[in-house]
Coordinates of C-alpha atoms in Angstrom, one line a residue:
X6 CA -8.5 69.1 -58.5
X7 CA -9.9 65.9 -57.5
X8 CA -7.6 62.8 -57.9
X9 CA -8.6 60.5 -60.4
X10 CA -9.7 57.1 -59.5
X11 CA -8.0 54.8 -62.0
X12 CA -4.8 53.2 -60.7
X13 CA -1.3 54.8 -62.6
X14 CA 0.1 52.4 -65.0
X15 CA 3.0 52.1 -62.2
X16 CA 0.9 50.9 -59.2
X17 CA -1.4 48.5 -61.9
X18 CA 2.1 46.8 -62.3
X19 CA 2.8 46.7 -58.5
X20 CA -0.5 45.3 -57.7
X21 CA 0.0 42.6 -60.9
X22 CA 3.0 41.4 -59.3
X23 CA 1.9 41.2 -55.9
X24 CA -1.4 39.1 -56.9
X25 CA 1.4 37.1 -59.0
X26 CA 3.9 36.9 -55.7
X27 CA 0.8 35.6 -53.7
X28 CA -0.4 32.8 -56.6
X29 CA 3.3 31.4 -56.9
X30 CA 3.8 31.3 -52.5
X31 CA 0.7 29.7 -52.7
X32 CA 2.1 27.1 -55.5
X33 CA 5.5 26.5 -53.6
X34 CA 3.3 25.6 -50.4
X35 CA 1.1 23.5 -51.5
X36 CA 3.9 21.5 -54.0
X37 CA 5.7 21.6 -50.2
X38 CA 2.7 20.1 -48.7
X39 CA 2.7 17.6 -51.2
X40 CA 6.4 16.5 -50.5
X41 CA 5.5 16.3 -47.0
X42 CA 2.8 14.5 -47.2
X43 CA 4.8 11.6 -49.7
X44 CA 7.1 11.8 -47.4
X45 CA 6.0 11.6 -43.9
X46 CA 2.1 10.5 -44.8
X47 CA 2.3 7.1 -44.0
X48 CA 3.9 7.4 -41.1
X49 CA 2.1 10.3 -39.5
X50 CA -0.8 7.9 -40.9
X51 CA 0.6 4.9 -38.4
X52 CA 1.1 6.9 -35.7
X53 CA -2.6 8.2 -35.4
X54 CA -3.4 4.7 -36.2
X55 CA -1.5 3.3 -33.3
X56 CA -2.3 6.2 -31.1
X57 CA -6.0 6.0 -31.6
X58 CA -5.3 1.8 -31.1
X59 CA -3.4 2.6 -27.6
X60 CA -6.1 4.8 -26.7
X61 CA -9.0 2.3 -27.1
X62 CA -6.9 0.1 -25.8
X63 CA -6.5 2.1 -22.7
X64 CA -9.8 2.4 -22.1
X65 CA -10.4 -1.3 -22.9
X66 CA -8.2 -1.9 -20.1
X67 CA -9.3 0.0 -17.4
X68 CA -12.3 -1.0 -18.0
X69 CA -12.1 -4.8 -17.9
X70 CA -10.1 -3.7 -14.9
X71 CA -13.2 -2.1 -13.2
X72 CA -15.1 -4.7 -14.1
X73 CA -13.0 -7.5 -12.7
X74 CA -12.7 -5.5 -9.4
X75 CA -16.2 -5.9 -9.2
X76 CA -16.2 -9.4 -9.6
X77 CA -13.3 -9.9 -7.4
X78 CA -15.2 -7.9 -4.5
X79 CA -18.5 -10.4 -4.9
X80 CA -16.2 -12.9 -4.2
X81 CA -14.1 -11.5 -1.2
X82 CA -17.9 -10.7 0.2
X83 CA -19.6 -14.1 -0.5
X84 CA -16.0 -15.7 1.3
X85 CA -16.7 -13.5 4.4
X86 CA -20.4 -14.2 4.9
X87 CA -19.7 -18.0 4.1
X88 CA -17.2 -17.4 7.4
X89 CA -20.4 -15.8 9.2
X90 CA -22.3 -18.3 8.7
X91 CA -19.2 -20.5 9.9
X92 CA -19.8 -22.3 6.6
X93 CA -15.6 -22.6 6.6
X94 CA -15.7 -25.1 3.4
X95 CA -17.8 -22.8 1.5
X96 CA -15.6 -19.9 2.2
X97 CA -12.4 -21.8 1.7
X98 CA -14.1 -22.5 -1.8
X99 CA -15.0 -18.5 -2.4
X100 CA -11.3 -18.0 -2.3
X101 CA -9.8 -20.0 -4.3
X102 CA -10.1 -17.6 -7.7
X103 CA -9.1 -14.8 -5.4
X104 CA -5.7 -16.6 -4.7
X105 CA -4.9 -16.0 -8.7
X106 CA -6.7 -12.1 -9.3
X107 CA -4.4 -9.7 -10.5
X108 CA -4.8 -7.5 -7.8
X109 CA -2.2 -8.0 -5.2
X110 CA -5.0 -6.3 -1.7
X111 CA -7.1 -9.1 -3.0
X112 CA -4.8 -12.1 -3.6
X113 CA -3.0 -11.4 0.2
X114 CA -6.5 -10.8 1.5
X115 CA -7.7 -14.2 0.1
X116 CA -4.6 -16.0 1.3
X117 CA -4.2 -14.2 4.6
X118 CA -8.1 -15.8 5.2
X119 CA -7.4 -18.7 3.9
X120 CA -4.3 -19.3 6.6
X121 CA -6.6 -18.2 9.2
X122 CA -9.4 -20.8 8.4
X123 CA -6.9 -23.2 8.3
X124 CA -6.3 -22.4 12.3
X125 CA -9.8 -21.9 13.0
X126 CA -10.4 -25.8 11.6
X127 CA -7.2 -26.7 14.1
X128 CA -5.2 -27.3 11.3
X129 CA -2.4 -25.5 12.6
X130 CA 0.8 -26.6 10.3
X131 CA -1.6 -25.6 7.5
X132 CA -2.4 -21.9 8.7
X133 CA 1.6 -21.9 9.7
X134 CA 2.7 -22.4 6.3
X135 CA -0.2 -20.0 4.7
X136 CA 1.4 -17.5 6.7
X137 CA 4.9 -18.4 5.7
X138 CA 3.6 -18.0 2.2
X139 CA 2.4 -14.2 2.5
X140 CA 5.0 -13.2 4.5
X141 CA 7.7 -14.5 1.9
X142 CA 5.9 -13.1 -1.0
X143 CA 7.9 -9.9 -1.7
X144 CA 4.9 -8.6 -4.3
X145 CA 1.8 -8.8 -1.5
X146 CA 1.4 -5.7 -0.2
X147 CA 3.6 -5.2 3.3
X148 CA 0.9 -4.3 5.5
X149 CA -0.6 -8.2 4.9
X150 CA 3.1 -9.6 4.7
X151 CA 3.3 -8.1 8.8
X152 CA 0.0 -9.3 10.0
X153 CA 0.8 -12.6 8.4
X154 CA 4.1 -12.7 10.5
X155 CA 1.9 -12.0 13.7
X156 CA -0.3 -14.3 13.0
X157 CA 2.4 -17.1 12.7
X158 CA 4.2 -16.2 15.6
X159 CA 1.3 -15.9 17.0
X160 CA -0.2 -19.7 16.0
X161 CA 3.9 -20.6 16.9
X162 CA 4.7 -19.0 20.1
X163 CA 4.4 -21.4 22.9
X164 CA 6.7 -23.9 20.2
X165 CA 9.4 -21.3 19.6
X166 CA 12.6 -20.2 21.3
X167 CA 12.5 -16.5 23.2
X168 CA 15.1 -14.9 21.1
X169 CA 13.1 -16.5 17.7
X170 CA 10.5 -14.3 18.6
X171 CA 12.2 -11.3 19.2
X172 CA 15.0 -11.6 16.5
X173 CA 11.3 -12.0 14.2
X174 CA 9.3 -9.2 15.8
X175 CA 11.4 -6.5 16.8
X176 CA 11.3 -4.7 14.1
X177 CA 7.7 -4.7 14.2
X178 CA 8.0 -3.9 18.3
X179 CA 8.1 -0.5 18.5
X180 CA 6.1 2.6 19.2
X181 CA 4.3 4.2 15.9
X182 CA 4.2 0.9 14.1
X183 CA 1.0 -0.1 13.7
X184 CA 1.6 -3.4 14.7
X185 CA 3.0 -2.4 18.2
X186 CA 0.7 -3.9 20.6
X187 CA 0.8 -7.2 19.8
X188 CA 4.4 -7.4 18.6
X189 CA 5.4 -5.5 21.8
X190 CA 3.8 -7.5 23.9
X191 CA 4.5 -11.2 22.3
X192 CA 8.4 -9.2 22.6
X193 CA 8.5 -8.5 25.7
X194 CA 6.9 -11.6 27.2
X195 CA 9.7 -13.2 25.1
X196 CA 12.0 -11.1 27.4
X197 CA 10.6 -12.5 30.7
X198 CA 11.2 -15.9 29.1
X199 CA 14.9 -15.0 29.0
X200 CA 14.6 -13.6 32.5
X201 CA 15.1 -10.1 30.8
X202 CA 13.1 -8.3 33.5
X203 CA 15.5 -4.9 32.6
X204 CA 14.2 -5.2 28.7
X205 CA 10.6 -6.8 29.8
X206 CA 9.4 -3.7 32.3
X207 CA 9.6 -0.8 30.6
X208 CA 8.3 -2.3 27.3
X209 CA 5.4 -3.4 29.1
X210 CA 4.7 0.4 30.4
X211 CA 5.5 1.6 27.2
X212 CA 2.7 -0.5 25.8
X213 CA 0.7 0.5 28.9
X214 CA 1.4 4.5 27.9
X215 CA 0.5 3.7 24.5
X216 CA -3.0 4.9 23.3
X217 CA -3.0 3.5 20.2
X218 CA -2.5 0.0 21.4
X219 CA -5.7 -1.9 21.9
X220 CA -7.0 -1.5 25.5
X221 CA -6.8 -4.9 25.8
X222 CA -3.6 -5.3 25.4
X223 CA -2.8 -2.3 27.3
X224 CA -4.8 -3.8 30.5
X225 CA -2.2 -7.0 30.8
X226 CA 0.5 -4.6 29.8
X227 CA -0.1 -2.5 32.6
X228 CA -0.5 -5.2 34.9
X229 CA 2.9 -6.8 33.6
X230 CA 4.5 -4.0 34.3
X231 CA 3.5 -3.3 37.6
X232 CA 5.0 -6.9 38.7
X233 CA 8.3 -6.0 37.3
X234 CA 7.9 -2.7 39.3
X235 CA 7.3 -0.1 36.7
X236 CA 4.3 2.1 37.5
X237 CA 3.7 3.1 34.0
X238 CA 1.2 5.9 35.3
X239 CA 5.1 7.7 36.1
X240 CA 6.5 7.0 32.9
X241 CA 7.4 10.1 31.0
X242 CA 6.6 11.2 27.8
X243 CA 9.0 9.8 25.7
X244 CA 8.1 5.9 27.4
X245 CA 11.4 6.3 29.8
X246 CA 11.3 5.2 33.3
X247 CA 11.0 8.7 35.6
X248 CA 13.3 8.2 38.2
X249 CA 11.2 9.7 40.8
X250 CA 8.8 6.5 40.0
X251 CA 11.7 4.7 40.8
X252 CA 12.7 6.4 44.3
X253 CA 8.9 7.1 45.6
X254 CA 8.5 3.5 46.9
X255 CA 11.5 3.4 48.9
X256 CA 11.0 6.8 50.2
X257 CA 7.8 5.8 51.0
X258 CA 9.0 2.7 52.7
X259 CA 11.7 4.6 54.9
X260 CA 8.9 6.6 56.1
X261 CA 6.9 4.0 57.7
X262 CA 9.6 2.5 59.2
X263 CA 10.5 5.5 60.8

């Protein structure tokens, strides 16, 4: 017998109370809704708000950022070819916004060519202190900060005492810093000066050895070393004096006297 369609009078009542069950969840959620939203609207309201604010803002920012970059590197650029043209005024003009820019490569850029136009126009006490300046501005960049310090002991060397130098450049004097050679060498001629010739020599061959010191450099280095007897051609590895280097040119010596 086939079952009959219609719904018993038991599951009609199931199926009433279900739909009934779903209409009254839906009530309670949507009156909870409502709380919520009296509740926390506004605020959720303010945060998107201030959220979509930050976020233009952002934007705003990195963009005026971009832009001023831009303008910053017209300047820097018209600055250098002013230099070129050895138009010094002109480019000492060029600079003078970059001196304020919010970026720091820029600023200690500007004021690093600023000091050395100064010594280019013989105005030596003026590059001096420009120097002094970057070098004792803790929020330059450090890379400028050193070459500014070379260049002032650089400008100040033949006017300062031996140890000045080295106490000043040490630090900046040895092997892997990029500022090596001419540290090193402004070091150890320092050492000479203080008839150092123990300290002198093998800092000389070390600069000699070095292949990232400029060749220049290297060439006088070299040379240096060879008049305080260091063939730096012997040195080892490590920039230490090999100490058959040191016993071939008596050896050799005893030989031809003999």
């Amino acid at each position: 017998m086939a079952k009959d369609d219609k719904d018993t009078p038991e599951e009609q009542s199931d199926r009433q109370e279900q739909v009934f069950m779903r209409e009254v969840d839906d009530a309670v959620r949507e009156d909870d809704l409502k709380n919520f939203g009296r509740r926390y609207g506004i605020g959720i309201g303010v945060a998107v708000v201030v959220g979509l604010a930050s976020l233009a803002g952002w934007i705003f920012y990195n963009n005026s950022l971009e832009e001023e970059s831009g303008v910053r590197s017209e300047e820097y650029v018209a600055a250098i070819d002013s230099v070129k043209r050895n138009n010094l005024d002109g480019a000492a003009t060029a600079l003078k916004s970059l001196e304020e820019a919010n970026q720091e490569g820029y600023k200690a850029a500007a004021k690093l060519m600023q000091a050395n136009i100064a010594l280019e126009k013989q105005d030596a006490k003026a590059a001096i202190a420009g120097y002094q300046a970057i070098v004792d501005d803790s929020e330059l960049p450090q890379p400028f900060r050193d070459l500014a310090l070379i260049r002032q002991t650089t400008a100040e060397f033949d006017t300062l005492e031996p140890q000045a130098v080295i106490d000043r450049l040490k630090p900046l004097a040895v092997p892997g810093n990029p500022w090596f050679g001419s540290a090193g060498e402004m070091v150890a001629l320092s050492y000479l000066n203080l008839e150092k010739t123990d300290l002198a020599g093998p800092l000389f061959a070390q600069l000699a050895k070095d292949d990232n010191v400029p060749p220049t450099i290297r060439s006088r280095a070299l040379q240096m070393a060879g008049v305080q007897g260091i063939d730096a051609v012997e040195l080892d590895t490590d920039g230490e004096i090999n100490p058959a280097a040191e016993t071939a040119e008596p050896a050799a010596s005893e030989g031809e006297t003999e």
